[in-house]
Amino acid sequence: RQRALLLCGFLALGFVRYWGQMAFVISPAEAFAGETRVITARVTDYPVVNDGYTTVYVRLMDETLPDRKAMFYSYDGVCDDLRPGDIITSEARLRSALTRMGEETDTYISKGISLRGYFQGEMNCNGRWWASFLYMPKEAAHVLRETCERLFPPRTAMFLKALTTGEKSDIYLDPEVYVSLSVAGIMHVVAVSGMHVMLLLSVVSMVLGNRK
């Protein structure tokens, strides 16, 4: 009986957590899907440059949509030089985070993304967030990725970036590599997985001993 109660209790917590996210975060943001408006946002990660477009992750800072995580696309390259902590203002066309290509999906909300959208027109950078130092880990990962690109051939660099920082966009953009890894069933080796972290910590503990 105790095990059953514990199981039901955690299941209930999961349902309540999901209901709360939908009721208080996703649903209010969905009311703005389909609108075109000027938004102010804080960039939370380095833009991901894909084939023909750029993806930017932000936190909205508008009064009507405070502290909502969103994902925007840009097709003119104006976002490529943004850094985490930049405050930007731009006109954007907002889209739902519950659908993709006309079909329902939970890919975006599972990452905490409440809205998607497309930047339109001119973008203004209004300085830096006062607590931009909190993005130092992402700055360090970006430097590591640039170092890999500078020191190694393209295909070697893409594997090293995936293994060390989890950045796999270059692999997805190389059909031959992506298909080969998928067919062989070893795509998981280019991820920052728990096993990799365990091996790294094992080496560190061997070098430093049992000190915390």
PDB file of C-alpha atoms in Angstrom:
ATOM      1  CA  ARG A   1       0.000   0.000   0.000  1.00  0.00           C
ATOM      2  CA  GLN A   2       2.829   2.414   0.854  1.00  0.00           C
ATOM      3  CA  ARG A   3       4.516   1.821  -2.498  1.00  0.00           C
ATOM      4  CA  ALA A   4       1.237   2.329  -4.328  1.00  0.00           C
ATOM      5  CA  LEU A   5       0.617   5.590  -2.456  1.00  0.00           C
ATOM      6  CA  LEU A   6       4.106   6.830  -3.277  1.00  0.00           C
ATOM      7  CA  LEU A   7       3.658   5.937  -6.948  1.00  0.00           C
ATOM      8  CA  CYS A   8       0.250   7.635  -7.140  1.00  0.00           C
ATOM      9  CA  GLY A   9       1.597  10.652  -5.267  1.00  0.00           C
ATOM     10  CA  PHE A  10       4.443  11.218  -7.724  1.00  0.00           C
ATOM     11  CA  LEU A  11       2.115  10.645 -10.677  1.00  0.00           C
ATOM     12  CA  ALA A  12      -0.235  13.261  -9.231  1.00  0.00           C
ATOM     13  CA  LEU A  13       2.663  15.699  -8.828  1.00  0.00           C
ATOM     14  CA  GLY A  14       3.602  15.166 -12.457  1.00  0.00           C
ATOM     15  CA  PHE A  15       0.057  15.835 -13.658  1.00  0.00           C
ATOM     16  CA  VAL A  16      -0.240  18.922 -11.455  1.00  0.00           C
ATOM     17  CA  ARG A  17       3.110  20.217 -12.760  1.00  0.00           C
ATOM     18  CA  TYR A  18       2.015  19.716 -16.361  1.00  0.00           C
ATOM     19  CA  TRP A  19      -1.405  21.283 -15.731  1.00  0.00           C
ATOM     20  CA  GLY A  20       0.180  24.283 -14.031  1.00  0.00           C
ATOM     21  CA  GLN A  21       2.603  24.839 -16.905  1.00  0.00           C
ATOM     22  CA  MET A  22      -0.205  24.661 -19.463  1.00  0.00           C
ATOM     23  CA  ALA A  23      -2.632  26.821 -17.461  1.00  0.00           C
ATOM     24  CA  PHE A  24      -0.294  29.576 -16.268  1.00  0.00           C
ATOM     25  CA  VAL A  25       2.561  29.632 -18.803  1.00  0.00           C
ATOM     26  CA  ILE A  26       1.667  28.086 -22.166  1.00  0.00           C
ATOM     27  CA  SER A  27      -2.024  28.999 -22.497  1.00  0.00           C
ATOM     28  CA  PRO A  28      -1.577  32.744 -21.752  1.00  0.00           C
ATOM     29  CA  ALA A  29       1.225  32.866 -24.318  1.00  0.00           C
ATOM     30  CA  GLU A  30      -0.911  31.025 -26.894  1.00  0.00           C
ATOM     31  CA  ALA A  31      -3.302  33.986 -26.887  1.00  0.00           C
ATOM     32  CA  PHE A  32      -0.639  35.989 -28.750  1.00  0.00           C
ATOM     33  CA  ALA A  33       0.036  33.359 -31.437  1.00  0.00           C
ATOM     34  CA  GLY A  34      -0.677  34.785 -34.879  1.00  0.00           C
ATOM     35  CA  GLU A  35       0.021  38.402 -33.882  1.00  0.00           C
ATOM     36  CA  THR A  36       2.741  40.640 -35.290  1.00  0.00           C
ATOM     37  CA  ARG A  37       4.139  42.989 -32.672  1.00  0.00           C
ATOM     38  CA  VAL A  38       7.301  44.707 -31.467  1.00  0.00           C
ATOM     39  CA  ILE A  39       8.929  42.607 -28.749  1.00  0.00           C
ATOM     40  CA  THR A  40      11.737  43.261 -26.298  1.00  0.00           C
ATOM     41  CA  ALA A  41      13.729  40.231 -25.212  1.00  0.00           C
ATOM     42  CA  ARG A  42      16.942  39.051 -23.570  1.00  0.00           C
ATOM     43  CA  VAL A  43      19.114  36.649 -25.562  1.00  0.00           C
ATOM     44  CA  THR A  44      19.795  33.522 -23.483  1.00  0.00           C
ATOM     45  CA  ASP A  45      22.198  31.606 -25.735  1.00  0.00           C
ATOM     46  CA  TYR A  46      24.394  32.011 -28.774  1.00  0.00           C
ATOM     47  CA  PRO A  47      22.410  31.893 -32.040  1.00  0.00           C
ATOM     48  CA  VAL A  48      22.458  28.600 -33.912  1.00  0.00           C
ATOM     49  CA  VAL A  49      23.267  29.204 -37.573  1.00  0.00           C
ATOM     50  CA  ASN A  50      21.535  26.628 -39.764  1.00  0.00           C
ATOM     51  CA  ASP A  51      21.267  26.180 -43.518  1.00  0.00           C
ATOM     52  CA  GLY A  52      19.548  29.415 -44.594  1.00  0.00           C
ATOM     53  CA  TYR A  53      18.261  30.600 -41.220  1.00  0.00           C
ATOM     54  CA  THR A  54      19.337  31.327 -37.646  1.00  0.00           C
ATOM     55  CA  THR A  55      17.652  30.192 -34.435  1.00  0.00           C
ATOM     56  CA  VAL A  56      17.715  32.499 -31.394  1.00  0.00           C
ATOM     57  CA  TYR A  57      16.577  31.597 -27.859  1.00  0.00           C
ATOM     58  CA  VAL A  58      15.331  34.509 -25.744  1.00  0.00           C
ATOM     59  CA  ARG A  59      13.338  35.473 -22.676  1.00  0.00           C
ATOM     60  CA  LEU A  60      10.572  37.938 -23.445  1.00  0.00           C
ATOM     61  CA  MET A  61      10.588  41.119 -21.375  1.00  0.00           C
ATOM     62  CA  ASP A  62       7.259  42.644 -22.448  1.00  0.00           C
ATOM     63  CA  GLU A  63       4.769  43.591 -19.743  1.00  0.00           C
ATOM     64  CA  THR A  64       2.115  41.361 -21.335  1.00  0.00           C
ATOM     65  CA  LEU A  65       4.491  38.388 -21.635  1.00  0.00           C
ATOM     66  CA  PRO A  66       6.923  38.696 -18.742  1.00  0.00           C
ATOM     67  CA  ASP A  67       9.770  36.185 -18.438  1.00  0.00           C
ATOM     68  CA  ARG A  68       8.497  33.815 -21.120  1.00  0.00           C
ATOM     69  CA  LYS A  69      11.061  31.655 -22.896  1.00  0.00           C
ATOM     70  CA  ALA A  70      10.696  31.864 -26.669  1.00  0.00           C
ATOM     71  CA  MET A  71      12.458  30.745 -29.833  1.00  0.00           C
ATOM     72  CA  PHE A  72      12.737  32.967 -32.900  1.00  0.00           C
ATOM     73  CA  TYR A  73      13.953  32.434 -36.447  1.00  0.00           C
ATOM     74  CA  SER A  74      15.812  34.929 -38.598  1.00  0.00           C
ATOM     75  CA  TYR A  75      16.431  34.605 -42.325  1.00  0.00           C
ATOM     76  CA  ASP A  76      18.569  37.701 -42.960  1.00  0.00           C
ATOM     77  CA  GLY A  77      21.609  37.034 -40.746  1.00  0.00           C
ATOM     78  CA  VAL A  78      21.031  39.993 -38.405  1.00  0.00           C
ATOM     79  CA  CYS A  79      21.105  37.682 -35.347  1.00  0.00           C
ATOM     80  CA  ASP A  80      24.366  35.878 -36.052  1.00  0.00           C
ATOM     81  CA  ASP A  81      26.494  38.182 -33.861  1.00  0.00           C
ATOM     82  CA  LEU A  82      24.245  38.230 -30.791  1.00  0.00           C
ATOM     83  CA  ARG A  83      25.565  37.070 -27.408  1.00  0.00           C
ATOM     84  CA  PRO A  84      23.813  35.773 -24.286  1.00  0.00           C
ATOM     85  CA  GLY A  85      22.720  38.759 -22.209  1.00  0.00           C
ATOM     86  CA  ASP A  86      22.028  41.127 -25.127  1.00  0.00           C
ATOM     87  CA  ILE A  87      18.752  43.064 -24.926  1.00  0.00           C
ATOM     88  CA  ILE A  88      17.074  43.275 -28.331  1.00  0.00           C
ATOM     89  CA  THR A  89      13.990  44.951 -29.774  1.00  0.00           C
ATOM     90  CA  SER A  90      12.429  43.898 -33.052  1.00  0.00           C
ATOM     91  CA  GLU A  91       9.146  43.369 -34.794  1.00  0.00           C
ATOM     92  CA  ALA A  92       8.218  39.696 -34.801  1.00  0.00           C
ATOM     93  CA  ARG A  93       5.462  37.446 -36.069  1.00  0.00           C
ATOM     94  CA  LEU A  94       4.437  35.148 -33.220  1.00  0.00           C
ATOM     95  CA  ARG A  95       3.558  31.471 -33.625  1.00  0.00           C
ATOM     96  CA  SER A  96       2.259  28.706 -31.368  1.00  0.00           C
ATOM     97  CA  ALA A  97       4.684  26.445 -29.513  1.00  0.00           C
ATOM     98  CA  LEU A  98       2.136  23.599 -29.538  1.00  0.00           C
ATOM     99  CA  THR A  99       2.241  22.927 -33.282  1.00  0.00           C
ATOM    100  CA  ARG A 100       4.903  22.377 -35.928  1.00  0.00           C
ATOM    101  CA  MET A 101       4.124  22.227 -39.644  1.00  0.00           C
ATOM    102  CA  GLY A 102       0.431  21.984 -38.814  1.00  0.00           C
ATOM    103  CA  GLU A 103       0.764  19.043 -36.417  1.00  0.00           C
ATOM    104  CA  GLU A 104       0.651  18.975 -32.626  1.00  0.00           C
ATOM    105  CA  THR A 105       3.990  18.611 -30.846  1.00  0.00           C
ATOM    106  CA  ASP A 106       5.378  18.844 -27.331  1.00  0.00           C
ATOM    107  CA  THR A 107       8.981  19.329 -28.501  1.00  0.00           C
ATOM    108  CA  TYR A 108       9.023  23.025 -27.632  1.00  0.00           C
ATOM    109  CA  ILE A 109       7.070  23.053 -24.373  1.00  0.00           C
ATOM    110  CA  SER A 110       9.232  20.187 -23.071  1.00  0.00           C
ATOM    111  CA  LYS A 111      12.126  22.678 -23.311  1.00  0.00           C
ATOM    112  CA  GLY A 112      10.116  25.392 -21.559  1.00  0.00           C
ATOM    113  CA  ILE A 113       9.490  27.341 -24.772  1.00  0.00           C
ATOM    114  CA  SER A 114       6.154  29.171 -24.632  1.00  0.00           C
ATOM    115  CA  LEU A 115       6.193  30.876 -28.034  1.00  0.00           C
ATOM    116  CA  ARG A 116       7.901  30.699 -31.393  1.00  0.00           C
ATOM    117  CA  GLY A 117       8.228  33.455 -33.930  1.00  0.00           C
ATOM    118  CA  TYR A 118       9.990  35.072 -36.870  1.00  0.00           C
ATOM    119  CA  PHE A 119      11.940  38.321 -36.700  1.00  0.00           C
ATOM    120  CA  GLN A 120      10.883  40.914 -39.242  1.00  0.00           C
ATOM    121  CA  GLY A 121      12.512  44.185 -40.215  1.00  0.00           C
ATOM    122  CA  GLU A 122      15.242  45.993 -38.321  1.00  0.00           C
ATOM    123  CA  MET A 123      16.618  44.705 -35.020  1.00  0.00           C
ATOM    124  CA  ASN A 124      18.004  47.016 -32.331  1.00  0.00           C
ATOM    125  CA  CYS A 125      20.415  45.936 -29.601  1.00  0.00           C
ATOM    126  CA  ASN A 126      19.697  47.977 -26.451  1.00  0.00           C
ATOM    127  CA  GLY A 127      22.755  47.072 -24.417  1.00  0.00           C
ATOM    128  CA  ARG A 128      23.428  44.237 -22.010  1.00  0.00           C
ATOM    129  CA  TRP A 129      21.495  42.664 -19.151  1.00  0.00           C
ATOM    130  CA  TRP A 130      22.822  43.743 -15.739  1.00  0.00           C
ATOM    131  CA  ALA A 131      23.430  40.085 -14.726  1.00  0.00           C
ATOM    132  CA  SER A 132      25.083  38.955 -17.965  1.00  0.00           C
ATOM    133  CA  PHE A 133      27.906  37.393 -15.949  1.00  0.00           C
ATOM    134  CA  LEU A 134      25.531  34.483 -15.250  1.00  0.00           C
ATOM    135  CA  TYR A 135      26.065  33.400 -18.863  1.00  0.00           C
ATOM    136  CA  MET A 136      29.783  32.800 -18.346  1.00  0.00           C
ATOM    137  CA  PRO A 137      29.420  28.987 -18.766  1.00  0.00           C
ATOM    138  CA  LYS A 138      27.858  29.540 -22.195  1.00  0.00           C
ATOM    139  CA  GLU A 139      30.615  32.002 -23.061  1.00  0.00           C
ATOM    140  CA  ALA A 140      33.203  29.347 -22.132  1.00  0.00           C
ATOM    141  CA  ALA A 141      31.428  26.705 -24.241  1.00  0.00           C
ATOM    142  CA  HIS A 142      31.360  29.112 -27.182  1.00  0.00           C
ATOM    143  CA  VAL A 143      35.116  29.725 -26.883  1.00  0.00           C
ATOM    144  CA  LEU A 144      35.681  25.957 -26.773  1.00  0.00           C
ATOM    145  CA  ARG A 145      33.630  25.451 -29.943  1.00  0.00           C
ATOM    146  CA  GLU A 146      35.541  28.200 -31.748  1.00  0.00           C
ATOM    147  CA  THR A 147      38.837  26.640 -30.648  1.00  0.00           C
ATOM    148  CA  CYS A 148      37.791  23.253 -32.032  1.00  0.00           C
ATOM    149  CA  GLU A 149      36.875  24.870 -35.361  1.00  0.00           C
ATOM    150  CA  ARG A 150      40.212  26.680 -35.515  1.00  0.00           C
ATOM    151  CA  LEU A 151      42.456  23.734 -34.645  1.00  0.00           C
ATOM    152  CA  PHE A 152      40.838  20.745 -36.353  1.00  0.00           C
ATOM    153  CA  PRO A 153      39.437  19.785 -39.778  1.00  0.00           C
ATOM    154  CA  PRO A 154      35.666  20.385 -40.180  1.00  0.00           C
ATOM    155  CA  ARG A 155      34.511  16.803 -39.586  1.00  0.00           C
ATOM    156  CA  THR A 156      36.830  16.311 -36.625  1.00  0.00           C
ATOM    157  CA  ALA A 157      35.714  19.630 -35.160  1.00  0.00           C
ATOM    158  CA  MET A 158      32.025  18.717 -35.428  1.00  0.00           C
ATOM    159  CA  PHE A 159      32.580  15.553 -33.372  1.00  0.00           C
ATOM    160  CA  LEU A 160      34.677  17.336 -30.750  1.00  0.00           C
ATOM    161  CA  LYS A 161      32.074  20.108 -30.370  1.00  0.00           C
ATOM    162  CA  ALA A 162      29.339  17.527 -29.904  1.00  0.00           C
ATOM    163  CA  LEU A 163      31.353  15.499 -27.391  1.00  0.00           C
ATOM    164  CA  THR A 164      32.463  18.470 -25.287  1.00  0.00           C
ATOM    165  CA  THR A 165      29.551  20.926 -25.473  1.00  0.00           C
ATOM    166  CA  GLY A 166      26.602  19.003 -26.947  1.00  0.00           C
ATOM    167  CA  GLU A 167      26.525  21.209 -30.060  1.00  0.00           C
ATOM    168  CA  LYS A 168      25.352  18.901 -32.881  1.00  0.00           C
ATOM    169  CA  SER A 169      24.034  21.367 -35.470  1.00  0.00           C
ATOM    170  CA  ASP A 170      27.009  20.732 -37.794  1.00  0.00           C
ATOM    171  CA  ILE A 171      26.304  16.991 -37.718  1.00  0.00           C
ATOM    172  CA  TYR A 172      22.667  17.569 -38.655  1.00  0.00           C
ATOM    173  CA  LEU A 173      23.800  19.781 -41.553  1.00  0.00           C
ATOM    174  CA  ASP A 174      26.077  17.040 -42.947  1.00  0.00           C
ATOM    175  CA  PRO A 175      23.701  14.421 -44.435  1.00  0.00           C
ATOM    176  CA  GLU A 176      26.430  11.820 -44.953  1.00  0.00           C
ATOM    177  CA  VAL A 177      27.623  11.938 -41.335  1.00  0.00           C
ATOM    178  CA  TYR A 178      24.128  12.184 -39.857  1.00  0.00           C
ATOM    179  CA  VAL A 179      22.722   9.276 -41.878  1.00  0.00           C
ATOM    180  CA  SER A 180      25.804   7.132 -41.190  1.00  0.00           C
ATOM    181  CA  LEU A 181      25.561   7.654 -37.426  1.00  0.00           C
ATOM    182  CA  SER A 182      21.805   7.063 -37.438  1.00  0.00           C
ATOM    183  CA  VAL A 183      21.938   3.885 -39.521  1.00  0.00           C
ATOM    184  CA  ALA A 184      24.776   2.512 -37.396  1.00  0.00           C
ATOM    185  CA  GLY A 185      22.810   3.332 -34.244  1.00  0.00           C
ATOM    186  CA  ILE A 186      25.662   5.257 -32.603  1.00  0.00           C
ATOM    187  CA  MET A 187      24.278   8.808 -32.673  1.00  0.00           C
ATOM    188  CA  HIS A 188      24.268   8.712 -28.860  1.00  0.00           C
ATOM    189  CA  VAL A 189      28.083   8.744 -28.745  1.00  0.00           C
ATOM    190  CA  VAL A 190      28.121  12.416 -29.812  1.00  0.00           C
ATOM    191  CA  ALA A 191      26.105  13.581 -26.818  1.00  0.00           C
ATOM    192  CA  VAL A 192      27.132  14.906 -23.419  1.00  0.00           C
ATOM    193  CA  SER A 193      25.679  11.871 -21.677  1.00  0.00           C
ATOM    194  CA  GLY A 194      25.782  10.702 -18.090  1.00  0.00           C
ATOM    195  CA  MET A 195      28.371   8.056 -19.000  1.00  0.00           C
ATOM    196  CA  HIS A 196      30.708  10.697 -20.434  1.00  0.00           C
ATOM    197  CA  VAL A 197      30.321  12.842 -17.324  1.00  0.00           C
ATOM    198  CA  MET A 198      31.039   9.801 -15.136  1.00  0.00           C
ATOM    199  CA  LEU A 199      34.240   9.015 -17.065  1.00  0.00           C
ATOM    200  CA  LEU A 200      35.367  12.632 -16.831  1.00  0.00           C
ATOM    201  CA  LEU A 201      34.735  12.766 -13.096  1.00  0.00           C
ATOM    202  CA  SER A 202      36.563   9.454 -12.658  1.00  0.00           C
ATOM    203  CA  VAL A 203      39.662  10.886 -14.325  1.00  0.00           C
ATOM    204  CA  VAL A 204      39.417  14.097 -12.270  1.00  0.00           C
ATOM    205  CA  SER A 205      39.097  12.119  -9.034  1.00  0.00           C
ATOM    206  CA  MET A 206      42.104   9.983  -9.971  1.00  0.00           C
ATOM    207  CA  VAL A 207      44.164  13.126 -10.510  1.00  0.00           C
ATOM    208  CA  LEU A 208      42.936  15.142  -7.529  1.00  0.00           C
ATOM    209  CA  GLY A 209      42.207  12.349  -5.100  1.00  0.00           C
ATOM    210  CA  ASN A 210      39.117  12.238  -2.894  1.00  0.00           C
ATOM    211  CA  ARG A 211      39.084  15.962  -2.121  1.00  0.00           C
ATOM    212  CA  LYS A 212      35.718  17.603  -2.762  1.00  0.00           C
TER     213      LYS A 212
END
